[in-house]
mmCIF file of C-alpha atoms in Angstrom:
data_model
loop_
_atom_site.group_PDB
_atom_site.id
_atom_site.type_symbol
_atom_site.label_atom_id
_atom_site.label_comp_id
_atom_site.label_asym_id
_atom_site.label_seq_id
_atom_site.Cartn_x
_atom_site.Cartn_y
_atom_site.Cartn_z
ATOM 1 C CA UNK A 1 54.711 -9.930 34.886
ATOM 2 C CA UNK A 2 55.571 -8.975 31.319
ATOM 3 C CA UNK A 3 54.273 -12.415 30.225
ATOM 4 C CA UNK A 4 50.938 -11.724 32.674
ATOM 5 C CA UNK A 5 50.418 -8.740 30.203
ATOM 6 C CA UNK A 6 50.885 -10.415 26.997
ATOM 7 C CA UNK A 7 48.615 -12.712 27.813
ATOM 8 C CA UNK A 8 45.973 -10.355 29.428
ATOM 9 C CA UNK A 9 46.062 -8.346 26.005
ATOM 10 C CA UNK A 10 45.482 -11.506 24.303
ATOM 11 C CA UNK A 11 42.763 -12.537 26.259
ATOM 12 C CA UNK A 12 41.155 -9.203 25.630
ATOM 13 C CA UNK A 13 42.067 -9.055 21.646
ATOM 14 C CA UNK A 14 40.447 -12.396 21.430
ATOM 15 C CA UNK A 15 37.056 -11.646 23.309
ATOM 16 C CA UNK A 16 37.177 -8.248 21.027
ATOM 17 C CA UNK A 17 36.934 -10.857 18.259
ATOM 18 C CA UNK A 18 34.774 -12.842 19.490
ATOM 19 C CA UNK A 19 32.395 -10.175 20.596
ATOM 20 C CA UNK A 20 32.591 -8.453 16.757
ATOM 21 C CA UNK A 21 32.050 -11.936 15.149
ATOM 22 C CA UNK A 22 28.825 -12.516 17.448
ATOM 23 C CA UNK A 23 27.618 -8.888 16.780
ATOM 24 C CA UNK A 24 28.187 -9.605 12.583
ATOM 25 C CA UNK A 25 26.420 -12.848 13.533
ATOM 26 C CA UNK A 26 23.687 -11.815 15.218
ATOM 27 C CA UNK A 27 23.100 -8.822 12.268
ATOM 28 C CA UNK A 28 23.190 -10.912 9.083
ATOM 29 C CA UNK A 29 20.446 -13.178 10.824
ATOM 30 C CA UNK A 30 18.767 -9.894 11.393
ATOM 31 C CA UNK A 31 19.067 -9.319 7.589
ATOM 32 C CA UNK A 32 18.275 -12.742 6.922
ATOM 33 C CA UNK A 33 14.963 -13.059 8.464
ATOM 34 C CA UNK A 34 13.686 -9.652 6.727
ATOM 35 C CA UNK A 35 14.763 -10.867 3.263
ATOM 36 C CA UNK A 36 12.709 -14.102 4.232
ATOM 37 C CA UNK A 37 9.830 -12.273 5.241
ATOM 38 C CA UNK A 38 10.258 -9.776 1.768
ATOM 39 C CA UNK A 39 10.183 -12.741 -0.326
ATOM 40 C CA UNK A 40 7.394 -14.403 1.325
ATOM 41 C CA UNK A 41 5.281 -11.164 0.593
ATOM 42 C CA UNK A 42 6.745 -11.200 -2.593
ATOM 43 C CA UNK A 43 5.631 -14.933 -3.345
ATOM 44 C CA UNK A 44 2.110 -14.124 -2.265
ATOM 45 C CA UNK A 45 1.523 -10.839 -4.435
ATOM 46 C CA UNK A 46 3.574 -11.788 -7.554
ATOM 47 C CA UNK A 47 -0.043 -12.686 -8.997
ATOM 48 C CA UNK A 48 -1.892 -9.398 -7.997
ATOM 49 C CA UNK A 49 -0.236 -7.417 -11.140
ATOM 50 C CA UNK A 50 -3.164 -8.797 -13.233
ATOM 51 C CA UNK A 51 -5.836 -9.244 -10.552
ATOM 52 C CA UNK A 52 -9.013 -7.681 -12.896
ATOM 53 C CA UNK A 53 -11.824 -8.883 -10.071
ATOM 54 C CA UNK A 54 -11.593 -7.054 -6.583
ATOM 55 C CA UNK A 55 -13.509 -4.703 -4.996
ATOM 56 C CA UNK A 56 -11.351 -2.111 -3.310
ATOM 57 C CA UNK A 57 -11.317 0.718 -0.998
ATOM 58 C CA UNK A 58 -8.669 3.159 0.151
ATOM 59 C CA UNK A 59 -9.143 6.075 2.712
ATOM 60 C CA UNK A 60 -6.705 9.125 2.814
ATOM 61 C CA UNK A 61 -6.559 11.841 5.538
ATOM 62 C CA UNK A 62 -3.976 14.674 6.630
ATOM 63 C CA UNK A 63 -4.469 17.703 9.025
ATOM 64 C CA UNK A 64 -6.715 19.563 5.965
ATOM 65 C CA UNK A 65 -8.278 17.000 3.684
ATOM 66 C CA UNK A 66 -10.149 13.794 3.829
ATOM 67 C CA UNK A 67 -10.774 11.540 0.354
ATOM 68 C CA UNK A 68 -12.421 7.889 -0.243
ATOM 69 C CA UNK A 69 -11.961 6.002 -3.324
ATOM 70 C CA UNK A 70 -13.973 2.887 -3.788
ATOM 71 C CA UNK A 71 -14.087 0.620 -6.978
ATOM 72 C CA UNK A 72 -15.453 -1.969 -8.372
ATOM 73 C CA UNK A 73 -13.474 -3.626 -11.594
ATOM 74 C CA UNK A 74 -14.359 -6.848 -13.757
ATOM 75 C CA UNK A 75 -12.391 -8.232 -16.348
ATOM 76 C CA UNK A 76 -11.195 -4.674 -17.565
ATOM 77 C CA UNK A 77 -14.583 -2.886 -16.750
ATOM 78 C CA UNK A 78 -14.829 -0.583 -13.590
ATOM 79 C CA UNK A 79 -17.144 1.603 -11.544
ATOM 80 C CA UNK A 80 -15.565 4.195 -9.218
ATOM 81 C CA UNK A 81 -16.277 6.623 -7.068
ATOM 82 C CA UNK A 82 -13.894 9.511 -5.647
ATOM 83 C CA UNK A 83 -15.090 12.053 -2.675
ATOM 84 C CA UNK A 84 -13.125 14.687 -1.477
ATOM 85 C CA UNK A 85 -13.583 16.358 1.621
ATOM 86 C CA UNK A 86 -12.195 19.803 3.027
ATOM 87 C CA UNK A 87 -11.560 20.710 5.991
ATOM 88 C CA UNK A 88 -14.379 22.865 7.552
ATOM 89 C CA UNK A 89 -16.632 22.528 4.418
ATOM 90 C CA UNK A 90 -19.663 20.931 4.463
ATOM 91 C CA UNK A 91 -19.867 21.333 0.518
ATOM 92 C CA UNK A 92 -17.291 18.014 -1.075
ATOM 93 C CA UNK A 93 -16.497 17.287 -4.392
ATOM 94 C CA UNK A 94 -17.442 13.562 -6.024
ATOM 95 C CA UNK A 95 -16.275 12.410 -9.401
ATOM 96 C CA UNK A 96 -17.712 8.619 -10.196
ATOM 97 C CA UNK A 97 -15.806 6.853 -13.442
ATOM 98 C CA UNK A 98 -17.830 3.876 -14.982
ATOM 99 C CA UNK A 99 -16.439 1.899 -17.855
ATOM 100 C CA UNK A 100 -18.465 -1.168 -19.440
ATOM 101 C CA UNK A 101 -17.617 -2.824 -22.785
ATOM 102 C CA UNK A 102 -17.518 0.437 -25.071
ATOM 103 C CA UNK A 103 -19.823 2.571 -22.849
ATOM 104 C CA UNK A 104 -18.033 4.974 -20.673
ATOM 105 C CA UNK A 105 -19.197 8.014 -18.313
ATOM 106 C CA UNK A 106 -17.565 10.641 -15.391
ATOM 107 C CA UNK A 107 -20.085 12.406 -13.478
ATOM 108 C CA UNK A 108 -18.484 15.181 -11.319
ATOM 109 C CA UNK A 109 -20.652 16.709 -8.582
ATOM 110 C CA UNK A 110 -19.291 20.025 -6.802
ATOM 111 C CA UNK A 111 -21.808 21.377 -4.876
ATOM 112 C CA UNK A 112 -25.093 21.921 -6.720
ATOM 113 C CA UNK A 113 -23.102 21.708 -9.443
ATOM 114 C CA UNK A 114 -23.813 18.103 -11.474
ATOM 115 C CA UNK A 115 -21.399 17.129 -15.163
ATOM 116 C CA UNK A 116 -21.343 13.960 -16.797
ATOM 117 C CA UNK A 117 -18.771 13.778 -19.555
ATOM 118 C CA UNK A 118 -19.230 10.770 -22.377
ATOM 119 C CA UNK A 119 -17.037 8.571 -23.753
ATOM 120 C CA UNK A 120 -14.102 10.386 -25.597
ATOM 121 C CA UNK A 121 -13.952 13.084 -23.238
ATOM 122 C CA UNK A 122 -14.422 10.685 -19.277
ATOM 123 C CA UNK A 123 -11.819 10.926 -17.190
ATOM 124 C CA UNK A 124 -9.296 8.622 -17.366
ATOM 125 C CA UNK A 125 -8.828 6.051 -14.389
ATOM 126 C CA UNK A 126 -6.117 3.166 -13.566
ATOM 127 C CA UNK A 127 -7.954 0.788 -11.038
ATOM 128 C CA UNK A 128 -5.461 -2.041 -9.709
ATOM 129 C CA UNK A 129 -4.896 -3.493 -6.862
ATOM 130 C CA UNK A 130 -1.845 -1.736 -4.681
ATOM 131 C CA UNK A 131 1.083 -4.440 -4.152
ATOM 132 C CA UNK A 132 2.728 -3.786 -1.043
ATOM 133 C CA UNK A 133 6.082 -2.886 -2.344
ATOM 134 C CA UNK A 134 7.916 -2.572 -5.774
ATOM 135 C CA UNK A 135 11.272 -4.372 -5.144
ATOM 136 C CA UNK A 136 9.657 -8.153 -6.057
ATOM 137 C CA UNK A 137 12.688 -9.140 -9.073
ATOM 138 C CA UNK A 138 15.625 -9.085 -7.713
ATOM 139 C CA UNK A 139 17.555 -10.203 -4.131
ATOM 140 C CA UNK A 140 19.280 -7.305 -4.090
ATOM 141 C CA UNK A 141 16.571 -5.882 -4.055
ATOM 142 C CA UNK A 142 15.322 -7.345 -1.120
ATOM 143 C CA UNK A 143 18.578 -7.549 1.058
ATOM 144 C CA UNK A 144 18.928 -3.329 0.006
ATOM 145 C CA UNK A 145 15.309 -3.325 1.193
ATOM 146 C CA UNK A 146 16.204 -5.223 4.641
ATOM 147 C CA UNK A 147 19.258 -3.124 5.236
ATOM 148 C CA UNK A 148 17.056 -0.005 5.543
ATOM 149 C CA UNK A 149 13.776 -0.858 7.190
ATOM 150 C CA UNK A 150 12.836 -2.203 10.765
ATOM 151 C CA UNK A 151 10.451 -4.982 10.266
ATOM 152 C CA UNK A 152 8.019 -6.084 13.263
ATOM 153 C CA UNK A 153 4.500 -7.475 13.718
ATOM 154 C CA UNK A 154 1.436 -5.696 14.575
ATOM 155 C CA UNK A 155 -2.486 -6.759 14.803
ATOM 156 C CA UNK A 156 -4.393 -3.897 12.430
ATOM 157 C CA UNK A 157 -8.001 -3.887 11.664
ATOM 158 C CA UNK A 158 -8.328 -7.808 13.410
ATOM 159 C CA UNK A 159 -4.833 -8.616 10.739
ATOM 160 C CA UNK A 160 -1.727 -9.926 11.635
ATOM 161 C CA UNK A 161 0.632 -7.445 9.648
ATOM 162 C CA UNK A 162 4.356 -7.077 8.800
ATOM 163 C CA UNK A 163 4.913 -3.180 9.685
ATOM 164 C CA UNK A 164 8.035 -1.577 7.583
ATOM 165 C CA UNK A 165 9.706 1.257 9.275
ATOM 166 C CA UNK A 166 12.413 3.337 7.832
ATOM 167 C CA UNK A 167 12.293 7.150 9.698
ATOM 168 C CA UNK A 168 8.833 9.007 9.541
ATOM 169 C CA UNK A 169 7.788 6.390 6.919
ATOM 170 C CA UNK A 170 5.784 3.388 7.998
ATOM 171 C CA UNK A 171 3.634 1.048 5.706
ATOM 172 C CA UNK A 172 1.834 -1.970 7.029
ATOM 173 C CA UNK A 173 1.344 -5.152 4.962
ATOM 174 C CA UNK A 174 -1.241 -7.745 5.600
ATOM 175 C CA UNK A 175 0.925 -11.108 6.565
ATOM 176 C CA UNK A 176 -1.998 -13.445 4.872
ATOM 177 C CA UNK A 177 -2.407 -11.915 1.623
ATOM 178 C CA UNK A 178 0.604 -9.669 0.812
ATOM 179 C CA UNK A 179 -1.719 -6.920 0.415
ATOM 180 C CA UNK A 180 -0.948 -3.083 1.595
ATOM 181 C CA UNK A 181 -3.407 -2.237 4.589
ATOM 182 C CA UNK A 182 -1.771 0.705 5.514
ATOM 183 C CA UNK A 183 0.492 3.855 4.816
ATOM 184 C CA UNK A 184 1.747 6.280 7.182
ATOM 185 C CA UNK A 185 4.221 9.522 6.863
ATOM 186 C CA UNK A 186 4.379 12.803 9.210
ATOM 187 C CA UNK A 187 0.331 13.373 9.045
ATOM 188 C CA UNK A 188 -0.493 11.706 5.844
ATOM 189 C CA UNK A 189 -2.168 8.641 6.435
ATOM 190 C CA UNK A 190 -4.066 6.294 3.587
ATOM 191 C CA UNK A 191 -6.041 2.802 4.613
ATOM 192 C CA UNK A 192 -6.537 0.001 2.138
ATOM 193 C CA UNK A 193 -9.304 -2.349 1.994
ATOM 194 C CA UNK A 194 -9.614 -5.450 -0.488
ATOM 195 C CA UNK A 195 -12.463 -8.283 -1.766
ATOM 196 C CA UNK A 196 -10.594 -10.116 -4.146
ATOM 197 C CA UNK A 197 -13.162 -12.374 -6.626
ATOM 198 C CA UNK A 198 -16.304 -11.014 -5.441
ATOM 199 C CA UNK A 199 -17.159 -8.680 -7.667
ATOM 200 C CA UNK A 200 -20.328 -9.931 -10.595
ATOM 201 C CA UNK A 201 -21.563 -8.099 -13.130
ATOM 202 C CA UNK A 202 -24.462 -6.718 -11.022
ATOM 203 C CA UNK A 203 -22.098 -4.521 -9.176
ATOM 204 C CA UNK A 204 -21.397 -2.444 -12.343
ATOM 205 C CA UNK A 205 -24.356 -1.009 -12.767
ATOM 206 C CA UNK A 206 -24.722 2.424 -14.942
ATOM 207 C CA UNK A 207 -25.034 5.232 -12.368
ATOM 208 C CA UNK A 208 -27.867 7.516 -12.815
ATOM 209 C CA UNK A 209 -27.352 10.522 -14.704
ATOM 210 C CA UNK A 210 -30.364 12.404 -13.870
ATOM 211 C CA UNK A 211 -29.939 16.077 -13.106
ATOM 212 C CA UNK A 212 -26.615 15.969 -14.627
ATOM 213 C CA UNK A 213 -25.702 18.476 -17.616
ATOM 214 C CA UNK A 214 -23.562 17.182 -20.420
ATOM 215 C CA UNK A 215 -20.202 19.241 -20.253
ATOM 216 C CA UNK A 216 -20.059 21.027 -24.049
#
């Protein structure tokens, strides 16, 4: 009997070890496959830091406010336009940034309400394209990453995309290209659309100033 129950507890310490070994298995392929799928986005976008030819667009809503941002940029020149929308008012606000060779203008539009600022004085504007995620040096990096996001697949706007989820946070990445397509958190939500080497000349042209008073 005694030897029945020596055995029996052996038995059971053994499958205990077994079923901890599979379960530490099973979660470092886990791990595995998302620092696979973080380098592979990492591979793709390591080039988009300098990208200076894309057209882009990115869309941001919450409960109160809606805003669009669209640019155009070409070899360190840009055109951009930002609307903001409130809630319940008709009335938004638009501010357009334009930058070629040593020419440079902001027009801001707030109502009836029409300014263009020159040169010295424009609003200053950082057009890039948005990389999907910062951690792109180091494995550790990528395996601290892994540890704290779920990573699945989900079709968005007709792309295949890896979706990152870590609590209320959730940012989709375009599977193809690397490229953020979308951010969500609580009600904050921001869309991202790209042309990459599209963009000529022609699309930077000098927007028109008329009706605009030069801000003094």
């Amino acid at each position: 009997m005694e030897k029945k129950t020596k055995a029996k507890k052996k038995y059971v310490g053994r499958s205990i070890l077994i079923i901890l070994a599979l379960i530490l298995i099973i979660f470092l392929i886990l791990i595995f496959r998302k620092v696979i799928i973080l380098s592979k986005i990492s591979g793709i976008t390591i080039g988009y830091a300098n990208q200076d030819n894309f057209y882009g667009e990115m869309y941001t809503y919450d409960n109160k406010n809606f805003s669009v941002i669209k640019t155009y940029r070409l070899d360190g020149n840009y055109l951009t336009t930002v609307s903001l929308y409130a809630n319940g008012n008709e009335e938004h606000r638009k501010i357009t940034m334009y930058k070629n060779g040593d020419e440079e203008l902001s027009l801001i539009e707030a109502g009836d309400n029409k300014t263009v600022i020159n040169n010295d004085y424009t609003i200053p504007i950082n057009s890039s394209v948005v990389n999907s995620y910062n951690y792109q040096n180091s494995i550790w990096d990528r395996i601290r990453l892994a540890l704290v996001f779920k990573i699945t697949k989900q079709e968005l706007y007709s792309k295949e995309c890896y979706v990152l989820e870590n609590n209320n946070w959730k940012i989709y990445i375009d599977s193809n290209t690397g490229l953020l397509v979308r951010e969500e958190q609580n009600s904050y939500v921001r869309d991202y659309f790209y042309e990459l080497n599209t963009v000529s000349q022609e699309d930077l042209q000098k927007p028109d100033t008329t009706g605009f008073k030069e801000a003094r």
